[in-house]
Coordinates of C-alpha atoms and ligand atoms in Angstrom, one line a residue:
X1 CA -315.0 54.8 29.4
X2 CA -313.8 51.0 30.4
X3 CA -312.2 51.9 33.3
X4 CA -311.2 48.0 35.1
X5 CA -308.7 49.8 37.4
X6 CA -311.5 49.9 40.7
X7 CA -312.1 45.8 40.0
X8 CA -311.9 44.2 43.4
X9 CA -310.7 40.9 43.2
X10 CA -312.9 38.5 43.7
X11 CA -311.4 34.5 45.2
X12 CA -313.8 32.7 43.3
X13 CA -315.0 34.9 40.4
X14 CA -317.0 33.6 37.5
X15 CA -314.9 33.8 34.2
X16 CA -315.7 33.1 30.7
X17 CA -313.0 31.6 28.6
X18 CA -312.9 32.0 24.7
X19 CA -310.6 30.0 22.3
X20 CA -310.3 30.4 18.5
X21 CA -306.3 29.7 18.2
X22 CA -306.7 26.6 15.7
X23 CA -309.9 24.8 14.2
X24 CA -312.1 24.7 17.9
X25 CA -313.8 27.6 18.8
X26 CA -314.6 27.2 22.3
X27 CA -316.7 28.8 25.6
X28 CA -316.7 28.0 28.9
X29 CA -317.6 29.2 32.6
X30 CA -315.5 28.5 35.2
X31 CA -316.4 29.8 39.1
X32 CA -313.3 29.0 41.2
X33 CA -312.0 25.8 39.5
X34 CA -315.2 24.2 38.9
X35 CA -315.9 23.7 35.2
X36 CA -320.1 24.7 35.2
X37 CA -320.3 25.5 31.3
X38 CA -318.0 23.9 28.3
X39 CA -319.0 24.3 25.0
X40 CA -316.8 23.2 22.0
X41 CA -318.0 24.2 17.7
X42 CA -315.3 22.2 15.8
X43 CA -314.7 22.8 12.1
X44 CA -312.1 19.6 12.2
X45 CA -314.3 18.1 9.8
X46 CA -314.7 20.3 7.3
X47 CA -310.9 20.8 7.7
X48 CA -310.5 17.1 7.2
X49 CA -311.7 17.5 3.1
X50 CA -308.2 19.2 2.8
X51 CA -305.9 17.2 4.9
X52 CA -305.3 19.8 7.5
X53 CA -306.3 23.0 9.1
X54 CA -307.3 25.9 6.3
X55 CA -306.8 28.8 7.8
X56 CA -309.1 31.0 5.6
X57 CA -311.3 28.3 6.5
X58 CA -310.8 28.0 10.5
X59 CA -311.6 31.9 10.3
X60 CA -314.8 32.1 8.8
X61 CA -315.8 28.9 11.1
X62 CA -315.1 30.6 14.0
X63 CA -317.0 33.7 12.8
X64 CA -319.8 31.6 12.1
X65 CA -319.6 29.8 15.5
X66 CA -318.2 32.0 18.3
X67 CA -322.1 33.9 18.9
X68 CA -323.6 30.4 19.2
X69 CA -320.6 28.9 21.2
X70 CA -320.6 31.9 23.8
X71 CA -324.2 31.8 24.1
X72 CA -324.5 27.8 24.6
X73 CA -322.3 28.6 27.2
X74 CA -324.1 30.9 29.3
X75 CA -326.9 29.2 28.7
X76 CA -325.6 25.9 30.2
X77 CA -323.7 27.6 33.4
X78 CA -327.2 29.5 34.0
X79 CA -325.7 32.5 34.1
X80 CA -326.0 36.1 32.7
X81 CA -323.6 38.1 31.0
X82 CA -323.5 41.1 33.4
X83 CA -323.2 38.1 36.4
X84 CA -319.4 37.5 34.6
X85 CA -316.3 38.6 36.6
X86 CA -313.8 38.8 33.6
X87 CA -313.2 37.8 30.0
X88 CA -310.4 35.1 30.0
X89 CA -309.7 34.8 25.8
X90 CA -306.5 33.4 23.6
X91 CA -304.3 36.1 22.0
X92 CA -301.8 33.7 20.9
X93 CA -299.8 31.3 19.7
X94 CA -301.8 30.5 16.7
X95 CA -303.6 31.3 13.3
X96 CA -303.6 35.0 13.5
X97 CA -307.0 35.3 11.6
X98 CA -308.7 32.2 13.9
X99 CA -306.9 34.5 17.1
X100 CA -308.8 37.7 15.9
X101 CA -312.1 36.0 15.9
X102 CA -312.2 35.0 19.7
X103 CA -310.1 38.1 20.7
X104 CA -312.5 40.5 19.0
X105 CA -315.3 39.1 20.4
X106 CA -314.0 38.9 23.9
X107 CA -313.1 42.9 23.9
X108 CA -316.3 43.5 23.1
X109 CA -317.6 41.9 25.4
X110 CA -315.2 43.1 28.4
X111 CA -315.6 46.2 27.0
X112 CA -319.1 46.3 27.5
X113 CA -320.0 45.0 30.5
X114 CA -316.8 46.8 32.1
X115 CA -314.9 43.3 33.1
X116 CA -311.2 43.0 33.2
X117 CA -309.9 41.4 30.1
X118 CA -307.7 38.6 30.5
X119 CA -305.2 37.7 27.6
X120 CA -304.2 34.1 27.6
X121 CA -301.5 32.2 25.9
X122 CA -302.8 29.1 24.7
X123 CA -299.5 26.7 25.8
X124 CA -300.2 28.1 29.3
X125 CA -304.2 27.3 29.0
X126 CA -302.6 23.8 28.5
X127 CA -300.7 23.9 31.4
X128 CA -303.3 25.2 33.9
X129 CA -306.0 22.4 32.6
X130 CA -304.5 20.4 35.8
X131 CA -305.9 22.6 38.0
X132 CA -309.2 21.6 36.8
X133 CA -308.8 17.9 37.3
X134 CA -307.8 18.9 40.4
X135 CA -309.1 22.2 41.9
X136 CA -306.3 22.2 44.8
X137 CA -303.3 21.5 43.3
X138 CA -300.5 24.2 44.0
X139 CA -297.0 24.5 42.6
X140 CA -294.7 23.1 42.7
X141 CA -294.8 20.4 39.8
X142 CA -293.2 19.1 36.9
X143 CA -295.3 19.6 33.6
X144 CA -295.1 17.4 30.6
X145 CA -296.6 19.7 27.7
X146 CA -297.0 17.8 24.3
X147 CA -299.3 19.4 21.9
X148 CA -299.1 20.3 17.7
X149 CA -297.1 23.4 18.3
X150 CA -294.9 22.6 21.5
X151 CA -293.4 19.5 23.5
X152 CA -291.3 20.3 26.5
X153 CA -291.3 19.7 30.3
X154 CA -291.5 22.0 32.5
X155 CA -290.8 22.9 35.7
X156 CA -294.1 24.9 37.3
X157 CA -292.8 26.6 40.1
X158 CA -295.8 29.1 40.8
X159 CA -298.7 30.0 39.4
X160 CA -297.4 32.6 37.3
X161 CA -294.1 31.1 36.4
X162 CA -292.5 27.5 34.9
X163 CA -289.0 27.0 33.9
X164 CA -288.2 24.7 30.7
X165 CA -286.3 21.7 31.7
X166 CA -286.5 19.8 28.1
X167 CA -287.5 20.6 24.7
X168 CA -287.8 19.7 21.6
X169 CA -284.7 21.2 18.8
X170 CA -287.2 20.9 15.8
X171 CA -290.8 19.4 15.4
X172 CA -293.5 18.8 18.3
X173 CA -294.5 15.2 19.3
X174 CA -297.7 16.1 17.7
X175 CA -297.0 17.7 14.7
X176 CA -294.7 13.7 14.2
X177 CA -298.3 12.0 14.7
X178 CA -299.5 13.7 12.3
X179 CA -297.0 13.4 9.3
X180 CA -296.5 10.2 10.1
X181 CA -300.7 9.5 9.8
X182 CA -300.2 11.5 6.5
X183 CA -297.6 8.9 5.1
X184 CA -299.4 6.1 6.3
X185 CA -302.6 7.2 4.6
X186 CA -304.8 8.7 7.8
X187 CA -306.9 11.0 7.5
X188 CA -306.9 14.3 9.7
X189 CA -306.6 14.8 12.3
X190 CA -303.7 12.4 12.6
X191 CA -302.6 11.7 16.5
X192 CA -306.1 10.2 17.2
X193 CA -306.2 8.0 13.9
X194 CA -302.4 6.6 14.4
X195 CA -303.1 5.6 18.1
X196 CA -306.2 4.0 16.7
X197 CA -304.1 1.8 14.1
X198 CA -301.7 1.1 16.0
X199 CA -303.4 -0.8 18.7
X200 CA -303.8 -3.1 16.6
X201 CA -300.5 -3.4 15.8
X202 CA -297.2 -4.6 17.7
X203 CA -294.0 -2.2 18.0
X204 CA -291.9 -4.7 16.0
X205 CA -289.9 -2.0 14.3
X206 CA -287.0 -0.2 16.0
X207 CA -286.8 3.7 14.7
X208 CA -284.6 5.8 16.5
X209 CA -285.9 7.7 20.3
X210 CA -287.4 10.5 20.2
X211 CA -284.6 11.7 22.9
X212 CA -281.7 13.9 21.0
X213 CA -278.2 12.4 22.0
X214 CA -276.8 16.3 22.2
X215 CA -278.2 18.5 24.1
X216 CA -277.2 17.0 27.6
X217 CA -280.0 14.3 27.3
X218 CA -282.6 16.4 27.9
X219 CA -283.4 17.6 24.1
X220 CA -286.4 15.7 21.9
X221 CA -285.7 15.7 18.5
X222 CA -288.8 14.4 16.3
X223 CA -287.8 15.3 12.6
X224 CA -285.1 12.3 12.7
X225 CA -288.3 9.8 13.8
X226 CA -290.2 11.4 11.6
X227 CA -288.2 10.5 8.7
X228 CA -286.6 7.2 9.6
X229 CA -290.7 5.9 9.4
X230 CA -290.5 8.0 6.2
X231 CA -287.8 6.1 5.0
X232 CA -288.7 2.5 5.8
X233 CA -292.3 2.9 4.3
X234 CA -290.1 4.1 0.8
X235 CA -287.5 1.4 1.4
X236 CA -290.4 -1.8 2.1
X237 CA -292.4 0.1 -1.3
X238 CA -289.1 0.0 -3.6
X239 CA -288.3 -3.5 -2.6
X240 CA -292.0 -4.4 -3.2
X241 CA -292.2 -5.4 0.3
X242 CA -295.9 -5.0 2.1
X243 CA -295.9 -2.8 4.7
X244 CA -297.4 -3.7 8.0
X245 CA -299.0 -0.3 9.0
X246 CA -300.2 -1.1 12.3
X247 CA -297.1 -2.3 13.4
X248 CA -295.2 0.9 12.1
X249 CA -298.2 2.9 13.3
X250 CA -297.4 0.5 17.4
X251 CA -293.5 1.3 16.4
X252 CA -293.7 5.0 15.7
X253 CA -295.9 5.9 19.2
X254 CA -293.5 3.9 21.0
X255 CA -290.4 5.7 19.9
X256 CA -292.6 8.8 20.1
X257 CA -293.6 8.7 23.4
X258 CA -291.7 6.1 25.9
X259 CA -288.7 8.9 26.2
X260 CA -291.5 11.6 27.0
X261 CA -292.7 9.3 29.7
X262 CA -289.5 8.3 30.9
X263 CA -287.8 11.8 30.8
X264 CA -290.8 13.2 32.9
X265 CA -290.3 11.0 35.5
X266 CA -286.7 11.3 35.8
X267 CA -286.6 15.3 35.8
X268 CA -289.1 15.3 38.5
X269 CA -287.2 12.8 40.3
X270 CA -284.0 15.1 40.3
X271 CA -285.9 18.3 41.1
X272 CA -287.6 16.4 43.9
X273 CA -291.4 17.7 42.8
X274 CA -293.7 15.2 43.9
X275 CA -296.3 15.9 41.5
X276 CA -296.2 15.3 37.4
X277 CA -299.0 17.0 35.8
X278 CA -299.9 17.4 31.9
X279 CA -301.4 19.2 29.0
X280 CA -301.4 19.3 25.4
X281 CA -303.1 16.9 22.6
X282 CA -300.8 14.4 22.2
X283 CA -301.7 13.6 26.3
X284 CA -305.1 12.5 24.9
X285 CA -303.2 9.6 23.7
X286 CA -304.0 6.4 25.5
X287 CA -300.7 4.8 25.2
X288 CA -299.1 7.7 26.7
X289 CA -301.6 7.7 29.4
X290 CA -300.8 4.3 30.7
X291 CA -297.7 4.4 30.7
X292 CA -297.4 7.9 32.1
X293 CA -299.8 6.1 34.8
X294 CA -297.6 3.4 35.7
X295 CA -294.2 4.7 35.7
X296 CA -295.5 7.8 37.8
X297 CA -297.2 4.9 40.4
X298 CA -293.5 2.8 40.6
X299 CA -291.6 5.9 41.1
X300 CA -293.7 7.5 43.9
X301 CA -295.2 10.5 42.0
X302 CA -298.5 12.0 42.1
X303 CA -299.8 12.1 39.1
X304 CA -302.3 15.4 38.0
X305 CA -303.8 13.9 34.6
X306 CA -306.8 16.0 33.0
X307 CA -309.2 14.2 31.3
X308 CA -308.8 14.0 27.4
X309 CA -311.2 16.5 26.3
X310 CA -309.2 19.2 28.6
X311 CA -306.0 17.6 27.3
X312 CA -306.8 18.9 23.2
X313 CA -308.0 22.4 22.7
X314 CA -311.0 24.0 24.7
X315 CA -311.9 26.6 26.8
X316 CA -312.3 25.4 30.0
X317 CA -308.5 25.6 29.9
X318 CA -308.2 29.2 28.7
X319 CA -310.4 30.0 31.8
X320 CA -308.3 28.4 34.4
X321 CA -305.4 30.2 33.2
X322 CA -307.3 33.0 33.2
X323 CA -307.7 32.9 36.9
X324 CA -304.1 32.2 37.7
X325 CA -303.9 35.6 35.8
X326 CA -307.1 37.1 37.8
X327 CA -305.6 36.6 41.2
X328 CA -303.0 38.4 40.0
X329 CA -304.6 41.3 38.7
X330 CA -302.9 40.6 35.2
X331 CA -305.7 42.4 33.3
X332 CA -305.1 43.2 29.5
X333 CA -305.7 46.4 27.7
X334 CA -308.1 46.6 25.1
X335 CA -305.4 47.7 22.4
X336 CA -304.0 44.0 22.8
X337 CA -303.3 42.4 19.4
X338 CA -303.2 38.5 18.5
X339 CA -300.1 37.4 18.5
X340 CA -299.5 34.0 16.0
X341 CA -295.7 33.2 18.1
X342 CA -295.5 32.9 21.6
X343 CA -292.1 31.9 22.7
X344 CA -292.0 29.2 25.5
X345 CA -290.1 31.0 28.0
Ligands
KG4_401 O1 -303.2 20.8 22.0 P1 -303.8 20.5 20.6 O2 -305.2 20.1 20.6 O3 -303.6 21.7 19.7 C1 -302.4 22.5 19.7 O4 -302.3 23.4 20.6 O5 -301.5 22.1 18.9 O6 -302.9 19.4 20.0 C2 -303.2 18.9 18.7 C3 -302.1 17.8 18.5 C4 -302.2 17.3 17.0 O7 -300.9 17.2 16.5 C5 -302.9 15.9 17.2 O8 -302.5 15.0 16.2 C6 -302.4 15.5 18.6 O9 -302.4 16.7 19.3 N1 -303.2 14.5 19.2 C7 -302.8 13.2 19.4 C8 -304.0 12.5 20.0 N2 -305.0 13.4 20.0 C9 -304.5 14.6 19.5 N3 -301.6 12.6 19.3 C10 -301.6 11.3 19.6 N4 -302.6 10.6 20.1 C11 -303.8 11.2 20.3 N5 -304.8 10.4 20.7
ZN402 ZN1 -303.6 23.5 21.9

């Protein structure tokens, strides 16, 4: 009988994260905060042949992958399964078949060594990867999530709980990177390979913010950006006019990303948080890196930045959300399901 209601909490328990929401599956031991096993299988490539993620495709890769992944893991932290504290896995938001894979895997697990499953939602794994760059950091802090799915800033007032301060009405800044890589003839995945092209290009172009007008000023919209570089690529190819793609490429991240930077900082400048923190692919970007650097250093903030590999999916970040949920005795049944939509509250 998995019985988990006699676990004593532990401060510093050893927990195994699993993710399998999108085309990475993932495994890694965390003890405390410290990261001492991260291991990351990646079908991106195979996804790249079709121009985006497969999701038939992303599900049997993970079934192929998550045995290896898990054990890679354990084998680098030097630990053994029955030494693990609790089962930190994804439920959702993401592919539901992808989900399945890692959830599965991580009942069974739980299940049989009698460890608290933890169920995690993937936007907060993104969230929590701050707390691995820096194992101290406590709440409160402004958040600046930008990943494929989601872009919004947040306000994290506890562990447990973060009110939305700005969002976007329609795409995320990520999903924008990567239609716009798609018209410029990128391949997938598309955030890295437009940063790439455009540093070699200048920001000559003028497409409309990112920032909505409505919406009190504190509303990203990037479907109008989106198609505005849509637009002037079809405009410059009707005219028979070449199209300088590095400097649309320079243009687009510019439009895409100064308002996220500058939005952050003013939002935690009127709640009067200290701290910025972020999380999310599109803060593997290094343009929004230095500036998010620099304007957090002229206006006084601390800024929390994780490192790029914890800023796009893994597990490490699962795990750390995992113990925000540990300390909280937040433990999971085993009848969970995946769930493919998460709302961000
Ligand atoms: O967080 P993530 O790995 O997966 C989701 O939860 O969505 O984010 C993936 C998104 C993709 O849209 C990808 O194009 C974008 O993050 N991304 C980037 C960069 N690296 C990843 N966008 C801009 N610049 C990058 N260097
Ligand atoms: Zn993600």
């Amino acid at each position: 009988m998995y019985d988990i209601s006699k676990h004593k909490i532990k401060a510093e328990p050893l927990i195994l994260g699993i993710e399998s929401s999108c085309d990475e599956t993932a495994c890694a031991v965390i003890m405390g905060r410290k990261i001492i096993a991260d291991k990351i299988i990646s079908s991106a490539s195979e996804q790249a042949l079709y121009g985006g993620v497969v999701p038939e495709i992303a599900s049997r890769a993970h079934t192929d992958a998550v045995d290896e992944v898990v054990a890679d893991a354990l084998k680098e932290a030097g630990v053994r399964p029955n030494e693990i504290d609790a089962v930190a896995v994804t439920y959702g938001a993401g592919l539901l078949g992808a989900l399945l894979v890692g959830l599965s895997f991580a009942k069974s697990f739980a299940h049989a060594l009698g460890i608290p499953l933890i169920a995690v939602n993937h936007i907060r794994g993104h969230m929590a990867a701050a707390y691995l760059d820096k194992p101290d950091l406590k709440p409160p802090f402004i958040t600046l999530l930008a990943s494929g799915g989601h872009t919004a800033i947040l306000h994290t007032k506890t562990e447990l709980e973060a009110e939305v301060l700005a969002s976007t009405t329609d795409d995320a800044a990520g999903e924008a990177f990567d239609k716009v890589a798609r018209v410029l003839g990128l391949p997938y995945p598309g955030g890295p390979n437009v940063q790439r092209l455009a540093e070699s290009g200048t920001a000559d172009v003028e497409f409309p913010s990112a920032l909505a007008r409505h919406g009190g000023g504190s509303t990203f919209s990037y479907s109008g950006l989106k198609t505005a570089v849509i637009n002037y690529i079809h405009t410059a190819e009707q005219r028979g006019q070449a199209v300088n793609r590095a400097n649309v490429a320079a243009s687009f991240q510019r439009a895409a990303i100064d308002p996220l930077v500058k939005k952050t900082v003013e939002l935690a400048l009127n709640t009067g948080a200290s701290t910025v923190t972020a999380g999310g692919g599109v803060i593997a970007n290094g343009y929004l890196r230095d500036s998010l650097k620099k304007e957090c250093l002229s206006a006084g903030l601390e800024l929390v930045l994780p490192e790029k590999r914890y800023c796009t999916d893994n597990a490490a970040m699962i795990a750390s959300e995992g113990l925000n949920q540990y300390l909280a005795g937040n433990f999971a049944p085993l009848s969970i399901n995946a769930k493919a939509q998460i709302p961000l509250k």
